[in-house]
Short mmCIF file of C-alpha atoms (C1' of nucleotides) in Angstrom, two decimals:
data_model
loop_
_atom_site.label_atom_id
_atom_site.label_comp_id
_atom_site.label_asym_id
_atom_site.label_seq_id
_atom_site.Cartn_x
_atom_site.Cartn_y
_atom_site.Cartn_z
CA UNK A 18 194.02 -135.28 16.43
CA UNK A 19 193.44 -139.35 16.23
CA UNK A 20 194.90 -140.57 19.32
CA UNK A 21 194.10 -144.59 20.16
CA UNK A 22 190.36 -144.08 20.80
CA UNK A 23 189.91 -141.67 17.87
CA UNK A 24 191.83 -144.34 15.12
CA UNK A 25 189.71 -147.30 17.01
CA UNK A 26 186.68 -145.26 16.39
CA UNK A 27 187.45 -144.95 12.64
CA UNK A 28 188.49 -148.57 12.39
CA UNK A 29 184.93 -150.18 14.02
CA UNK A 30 183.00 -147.71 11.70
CA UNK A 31 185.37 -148.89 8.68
CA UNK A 32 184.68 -152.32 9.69
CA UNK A 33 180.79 -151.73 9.11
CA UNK A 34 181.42 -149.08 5.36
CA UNK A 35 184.36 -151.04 3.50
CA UNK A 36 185.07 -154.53 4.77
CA UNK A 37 184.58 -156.77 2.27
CA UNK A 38 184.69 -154.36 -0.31
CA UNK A 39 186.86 -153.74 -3.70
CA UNK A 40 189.18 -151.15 -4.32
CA UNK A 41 188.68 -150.24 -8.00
CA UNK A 42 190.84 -147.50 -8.66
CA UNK A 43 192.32 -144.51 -6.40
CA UNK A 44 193.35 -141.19 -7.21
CA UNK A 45 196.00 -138.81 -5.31
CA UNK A 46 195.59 -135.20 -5.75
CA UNK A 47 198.69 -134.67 -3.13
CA UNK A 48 201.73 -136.91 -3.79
CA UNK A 49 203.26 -136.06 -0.70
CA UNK A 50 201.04 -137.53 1.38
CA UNK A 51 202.15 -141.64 0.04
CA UNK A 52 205.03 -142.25 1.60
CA UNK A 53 205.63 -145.89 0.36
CA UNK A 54 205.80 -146.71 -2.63
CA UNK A 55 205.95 -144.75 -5.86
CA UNK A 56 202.51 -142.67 -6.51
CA UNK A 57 202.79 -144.66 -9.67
CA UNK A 58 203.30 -147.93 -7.91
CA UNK A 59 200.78 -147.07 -4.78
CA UNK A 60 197.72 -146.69 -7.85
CA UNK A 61 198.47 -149.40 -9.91
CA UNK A 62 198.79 -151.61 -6.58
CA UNK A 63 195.74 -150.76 -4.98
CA UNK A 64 193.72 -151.43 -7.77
CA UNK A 65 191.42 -154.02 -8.17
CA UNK A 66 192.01 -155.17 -4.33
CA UNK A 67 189.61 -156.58 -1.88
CA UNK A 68 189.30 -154.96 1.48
CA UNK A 69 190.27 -158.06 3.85
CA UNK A 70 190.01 -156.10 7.20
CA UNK A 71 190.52 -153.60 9.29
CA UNK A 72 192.73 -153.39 12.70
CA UNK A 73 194.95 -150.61 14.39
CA UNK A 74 198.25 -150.81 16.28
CA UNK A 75 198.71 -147.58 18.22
CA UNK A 76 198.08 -144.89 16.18
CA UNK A 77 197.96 -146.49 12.75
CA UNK A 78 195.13 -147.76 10.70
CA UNK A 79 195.60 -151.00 8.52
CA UNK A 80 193.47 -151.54 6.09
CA UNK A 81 194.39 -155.13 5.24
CA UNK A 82 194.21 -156.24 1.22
CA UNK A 83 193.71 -159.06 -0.64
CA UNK A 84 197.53 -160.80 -1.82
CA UNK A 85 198.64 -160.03 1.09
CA UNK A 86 198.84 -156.20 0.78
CA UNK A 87 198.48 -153.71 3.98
CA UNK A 88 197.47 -149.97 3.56
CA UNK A 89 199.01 -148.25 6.60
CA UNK A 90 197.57 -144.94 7.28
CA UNK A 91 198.78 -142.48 9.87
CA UNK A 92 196.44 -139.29 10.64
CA UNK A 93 198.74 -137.15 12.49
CA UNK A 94 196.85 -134.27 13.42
CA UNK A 95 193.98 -133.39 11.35
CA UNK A 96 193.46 -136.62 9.06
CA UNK A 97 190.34 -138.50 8.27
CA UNK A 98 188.80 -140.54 5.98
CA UNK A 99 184.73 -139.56 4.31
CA UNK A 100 182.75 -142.38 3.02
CA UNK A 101 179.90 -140.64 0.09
CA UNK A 102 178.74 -141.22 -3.13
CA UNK A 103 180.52 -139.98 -5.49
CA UNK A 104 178.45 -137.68 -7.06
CA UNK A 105 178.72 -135.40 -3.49
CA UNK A 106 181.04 -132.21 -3.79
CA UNK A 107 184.77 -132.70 -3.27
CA UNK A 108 185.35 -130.43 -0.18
CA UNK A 109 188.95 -128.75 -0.16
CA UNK A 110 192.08 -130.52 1.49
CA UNK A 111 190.80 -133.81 -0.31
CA UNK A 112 193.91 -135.70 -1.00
CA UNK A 113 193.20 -139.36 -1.92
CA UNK A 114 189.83 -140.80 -3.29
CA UNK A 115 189.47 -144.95 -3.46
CA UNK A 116 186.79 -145.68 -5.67
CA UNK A 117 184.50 -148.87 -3.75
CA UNK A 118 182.74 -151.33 -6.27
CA UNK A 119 179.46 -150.77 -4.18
CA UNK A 120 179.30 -147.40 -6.15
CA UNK A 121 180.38 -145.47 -3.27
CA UNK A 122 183.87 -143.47 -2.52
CA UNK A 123 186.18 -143.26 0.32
CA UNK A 124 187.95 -140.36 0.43
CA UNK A 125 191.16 -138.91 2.60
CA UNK A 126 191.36 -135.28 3.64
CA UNK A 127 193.99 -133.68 5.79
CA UNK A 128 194.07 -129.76 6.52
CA UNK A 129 197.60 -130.07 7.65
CA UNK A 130 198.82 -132.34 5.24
CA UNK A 131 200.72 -134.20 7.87
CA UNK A 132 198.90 -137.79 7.32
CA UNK A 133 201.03 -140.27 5.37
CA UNK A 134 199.76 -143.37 3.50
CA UNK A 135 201.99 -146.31 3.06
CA UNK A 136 200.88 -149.27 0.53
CA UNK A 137 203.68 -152.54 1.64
CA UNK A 138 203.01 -156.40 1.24
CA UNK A 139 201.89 -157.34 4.94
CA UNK A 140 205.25 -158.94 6.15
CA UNK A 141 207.05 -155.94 5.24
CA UNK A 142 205.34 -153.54 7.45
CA UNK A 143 208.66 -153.41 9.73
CA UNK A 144 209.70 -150.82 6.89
CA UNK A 145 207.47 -148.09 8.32
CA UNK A 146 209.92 -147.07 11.65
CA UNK A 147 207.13 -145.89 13.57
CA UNK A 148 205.59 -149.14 13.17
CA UNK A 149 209.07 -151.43 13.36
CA UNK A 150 209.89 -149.38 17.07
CA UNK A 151 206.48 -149.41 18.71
CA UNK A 152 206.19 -150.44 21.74
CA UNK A 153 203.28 -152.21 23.68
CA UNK A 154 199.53 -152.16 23.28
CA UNK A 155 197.93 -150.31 26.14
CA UNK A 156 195.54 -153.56 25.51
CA UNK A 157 197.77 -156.04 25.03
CA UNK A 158 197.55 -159.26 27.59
CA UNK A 159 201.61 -158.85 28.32
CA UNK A 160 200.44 -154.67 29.26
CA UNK A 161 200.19 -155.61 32.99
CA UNK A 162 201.42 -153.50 36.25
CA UNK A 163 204.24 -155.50 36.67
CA UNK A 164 205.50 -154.45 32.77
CA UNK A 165 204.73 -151.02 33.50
CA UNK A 166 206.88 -150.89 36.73
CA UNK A 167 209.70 -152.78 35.26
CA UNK A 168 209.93 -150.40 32.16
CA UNK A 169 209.23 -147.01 34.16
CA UNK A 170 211.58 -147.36 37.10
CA UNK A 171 214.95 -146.79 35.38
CA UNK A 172 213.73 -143.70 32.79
CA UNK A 173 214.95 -140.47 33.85
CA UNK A 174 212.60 -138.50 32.09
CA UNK A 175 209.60 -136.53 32.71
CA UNK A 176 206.18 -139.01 33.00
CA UNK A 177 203.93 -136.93 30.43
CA UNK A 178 206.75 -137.18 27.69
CA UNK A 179 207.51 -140.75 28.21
CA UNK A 180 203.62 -141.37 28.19
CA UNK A 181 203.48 -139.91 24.74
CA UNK A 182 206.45 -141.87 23.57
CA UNK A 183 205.35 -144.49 21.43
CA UNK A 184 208.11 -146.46 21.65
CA UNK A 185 207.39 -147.02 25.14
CA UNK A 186 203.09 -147.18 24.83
CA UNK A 187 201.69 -147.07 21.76
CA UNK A 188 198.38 -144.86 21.40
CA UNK A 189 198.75 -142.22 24.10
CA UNK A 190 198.91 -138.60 22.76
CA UNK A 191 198.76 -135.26 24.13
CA UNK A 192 194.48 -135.34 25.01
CA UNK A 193 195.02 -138.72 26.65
CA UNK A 194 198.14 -138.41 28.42
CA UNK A 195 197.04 -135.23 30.10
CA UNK A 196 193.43 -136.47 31.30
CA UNK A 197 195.45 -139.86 32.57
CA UNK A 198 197.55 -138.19 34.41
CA UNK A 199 194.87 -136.10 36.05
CA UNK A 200 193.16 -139.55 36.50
CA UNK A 201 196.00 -140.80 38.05
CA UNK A 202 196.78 -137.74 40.51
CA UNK A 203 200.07 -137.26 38.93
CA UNK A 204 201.75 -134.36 38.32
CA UNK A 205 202.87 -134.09 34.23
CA UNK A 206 206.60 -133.04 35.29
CA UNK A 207 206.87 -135.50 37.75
CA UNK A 208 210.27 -137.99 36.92
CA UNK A 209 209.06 -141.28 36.03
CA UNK A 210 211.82 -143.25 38.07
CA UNK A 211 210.21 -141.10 41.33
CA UNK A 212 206.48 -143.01 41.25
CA UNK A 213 206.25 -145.25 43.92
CA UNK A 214 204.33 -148.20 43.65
CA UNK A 215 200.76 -147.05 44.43
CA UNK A 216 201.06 -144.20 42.02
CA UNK A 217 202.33 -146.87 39.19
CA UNK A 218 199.44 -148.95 40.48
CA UNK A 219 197.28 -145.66 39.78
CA UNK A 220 198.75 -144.89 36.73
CA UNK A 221 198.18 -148.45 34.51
CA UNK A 222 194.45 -148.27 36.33
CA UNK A 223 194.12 -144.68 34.83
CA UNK A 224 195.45 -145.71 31.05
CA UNK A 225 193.23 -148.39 30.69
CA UNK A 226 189.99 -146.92 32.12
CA UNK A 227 190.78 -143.29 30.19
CA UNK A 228 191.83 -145.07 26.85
CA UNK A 229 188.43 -147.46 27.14
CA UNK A 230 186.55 -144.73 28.25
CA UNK A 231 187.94 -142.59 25.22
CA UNK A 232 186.82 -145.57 22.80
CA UNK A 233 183.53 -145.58 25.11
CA UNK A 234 182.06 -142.34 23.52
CA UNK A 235 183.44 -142.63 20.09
CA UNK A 236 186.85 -140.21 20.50
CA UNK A 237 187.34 -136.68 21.18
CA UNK A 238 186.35 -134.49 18.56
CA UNK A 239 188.32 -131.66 19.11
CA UNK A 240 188.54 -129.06 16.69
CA UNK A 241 186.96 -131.17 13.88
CA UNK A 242 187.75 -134.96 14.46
CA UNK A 243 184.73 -137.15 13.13
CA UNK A 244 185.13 -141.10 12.02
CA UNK A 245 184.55 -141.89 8.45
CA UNK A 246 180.54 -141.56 8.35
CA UNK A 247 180.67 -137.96 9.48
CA UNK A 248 180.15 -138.79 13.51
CA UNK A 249 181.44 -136.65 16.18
CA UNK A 250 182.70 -138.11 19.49
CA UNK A 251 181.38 -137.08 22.65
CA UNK A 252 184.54 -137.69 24.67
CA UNK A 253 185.50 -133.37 24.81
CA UNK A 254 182.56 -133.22 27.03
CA UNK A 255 184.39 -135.62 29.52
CA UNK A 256 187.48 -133.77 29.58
CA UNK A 257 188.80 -133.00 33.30
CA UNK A 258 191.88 -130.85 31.92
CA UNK A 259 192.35 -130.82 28.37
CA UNK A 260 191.81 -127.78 27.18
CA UNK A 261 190.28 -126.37 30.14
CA UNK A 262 192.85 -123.46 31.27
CA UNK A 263 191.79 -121.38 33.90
CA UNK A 264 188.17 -123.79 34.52
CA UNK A 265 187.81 -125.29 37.71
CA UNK A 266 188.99 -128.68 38.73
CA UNK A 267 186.35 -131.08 38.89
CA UNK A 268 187.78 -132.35 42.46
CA UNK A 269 188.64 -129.18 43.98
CA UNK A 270 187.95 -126.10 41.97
CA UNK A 271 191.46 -125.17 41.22
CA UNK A 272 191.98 -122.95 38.60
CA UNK A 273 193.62 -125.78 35.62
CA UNK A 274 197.01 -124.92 34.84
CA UNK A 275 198.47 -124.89 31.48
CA UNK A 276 202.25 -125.12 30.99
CA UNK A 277 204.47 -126.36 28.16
CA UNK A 278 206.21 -129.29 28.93
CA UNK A 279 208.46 -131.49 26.11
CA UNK A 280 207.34 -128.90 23.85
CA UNK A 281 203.50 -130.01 24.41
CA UNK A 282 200.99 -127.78 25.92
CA UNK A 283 199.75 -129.68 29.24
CA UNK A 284 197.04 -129.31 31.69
CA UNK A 285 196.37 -130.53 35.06
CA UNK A 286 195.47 -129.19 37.97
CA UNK A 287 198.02 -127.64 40.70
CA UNK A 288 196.58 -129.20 44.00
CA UNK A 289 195.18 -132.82 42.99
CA UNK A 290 198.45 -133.54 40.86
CA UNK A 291 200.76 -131.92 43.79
CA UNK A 292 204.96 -131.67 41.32
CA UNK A 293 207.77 -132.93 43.84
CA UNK A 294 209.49 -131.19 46.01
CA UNK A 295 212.45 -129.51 45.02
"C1'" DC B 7 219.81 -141.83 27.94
"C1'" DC B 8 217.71 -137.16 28.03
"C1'" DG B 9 216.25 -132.47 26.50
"C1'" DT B 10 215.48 -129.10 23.08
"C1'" DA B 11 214.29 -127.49 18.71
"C1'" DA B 12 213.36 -127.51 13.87
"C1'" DC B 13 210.46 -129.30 10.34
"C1'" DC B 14 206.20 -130.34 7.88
"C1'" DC B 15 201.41 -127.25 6.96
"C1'" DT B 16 197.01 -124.52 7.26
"C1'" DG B 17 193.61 -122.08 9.83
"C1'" DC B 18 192.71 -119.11 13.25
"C1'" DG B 19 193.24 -115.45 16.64
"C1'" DT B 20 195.48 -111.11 17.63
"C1'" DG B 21 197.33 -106.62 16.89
"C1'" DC B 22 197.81 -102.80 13.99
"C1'" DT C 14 188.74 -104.88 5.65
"C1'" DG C 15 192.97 -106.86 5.56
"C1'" DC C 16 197.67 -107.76 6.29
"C1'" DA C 17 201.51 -109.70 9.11
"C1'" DC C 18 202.52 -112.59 12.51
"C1'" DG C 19 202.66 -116.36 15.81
"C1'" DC C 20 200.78 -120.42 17.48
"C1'" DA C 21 198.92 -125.27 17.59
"C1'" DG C 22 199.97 -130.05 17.03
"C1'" DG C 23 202.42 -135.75 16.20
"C1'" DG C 24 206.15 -137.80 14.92
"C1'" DT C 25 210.77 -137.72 13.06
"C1'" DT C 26 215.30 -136.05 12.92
"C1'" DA C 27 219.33 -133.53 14.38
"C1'" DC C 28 222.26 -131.91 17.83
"C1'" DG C 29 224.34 -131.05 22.41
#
DNA sequence: CCGTAACCCTGCGTGC
DNA sequence: TGCACGCAGGGTTACG
């Protein structure tokens, strides 16, 4: 599930397959997963275009074109991208082949089918709402302590949902926002307007050094996450919580919890991330 | 503003 | 061996 480190891990190993590369011709063998425009439009637009470069804001890939065209890609949950020759076998849940003018292929396949493409001239990326209502880079110079504080003290809501929200941080999905929290020493239910100013202080400290440290070892593969040249991350085996129900806590031996919370499965640990009193 | 739930979809684990 | 079933999961949308 490509969370910020996952999607930054497939955009540096983009950066090294198809920069500078042309687009000759794509195929879609699912229709439903191009979102903008017309599969007629998307095909005939994509064509013939020069790969420009490659950046990521939260969760999105975009793959910038020449003529000012972006290729927005979202992964969801089980979306990646496979750069081969094309002569290799088409595994199933291939959805989308681009055909490279290096004689190569890059080629989109989703188990879930979740993953959406959109193809939109570069100033009209605003049309995508997930992209129009995003809120702030975890990376960003205006990210600071002071930003975090001003925008967490008045939301009533649980901390673990309003992590994930990415309207408020952009980036942070369930993996992340449990092992932050953990970082952090905060409990996942805990209301956001009740951190006081050395767990805020604890909590921007924990987002940038789990997100970086995420990016560190190349993502979390999970299940089956691997960037586009077939590479696993190594960042499961750094996982404090995640996934880790009934293991011990790496600080105190706890047994790790596991409890649904905003409709997510979380994890933490009952003694180092103490919930508030009732 | 906040919480809950449905939806999209397939693979996998479980129970019979 | 195999079927039926429920669950997982991100983001969007609907509803109270």
């Amino acid at each position: 599930m490509p969370e910020l480190p996952e999607v930054e891990t497939i955009r540096r190993s983009l950066e090294k397959t198809i920069k500078n590369l042309t687009i000759c011709q794509a195929d879609i063998y699912l229709p439903q997963i191009v979102k903008i425009p017309s599969t007629e439009r998307f095909l005939e637009q994509v064509a013939n275009k020069k790969v420009t470069g490659i950046e990521r804001k939260g969760k999105y890939l975009l793959i910038r074109l020449a003529q000012n065209m972006t290729l927005v890609v979202h992964f969801r949950m089980t979306g990646k991208f496979i750069c081969c020759d094309p002569k290799d076998p088409v595994v199933k849940h291939t959805h989308l082949v681009f055909q490279l003018d290096n004689n190569s292929e890059l080629r989109y396949n989703d188990v879930r089918q979740f993953g959406r493409f959109y193809l939109l001239e570069s100033n009209d990326l605003n049309q995508i709402p997930g992209l129009k209502k995003m809120g702030i880079e975890p990376f960003d110079a205006c990210f600071t302590r002071d930003y975090l504080k001003k925008h967490i003290k008045f939301r009533r809501t649980k901390i673990k949902p309003l992590l994930m929200d990415q309207c408020f941080i952009a980036g942070i999905g369930n993996i992340y926002a449990d092992e932050i929290l953990q970082a952090a020493k905060i409990h996942p239910e805990r209301l956001a307007c009740s951190l006081n100013a050395r767990e805020i202080a604890n909590l921007y400290l924990s987002i940038k050094k789990v997100l970086n440290k995420g990016i560190e070892y190349n993502g979390a593969s999970i299940r089956d996450y691997v960037d586009s040249n077939g590479e696993k991350g190594r960042f499961q085996e750094q996982l404090a919580v995640y996934n880790r129900e009934g293991e011990p806590c790496i600080n105190c031996s706890t047994a790790i919890i596991r409890k649904r919370i905003g409709g997510r499965s979380s994890h933490f640990c009952p003694v180092c991330q103490k919930a508030a009193d009732k």
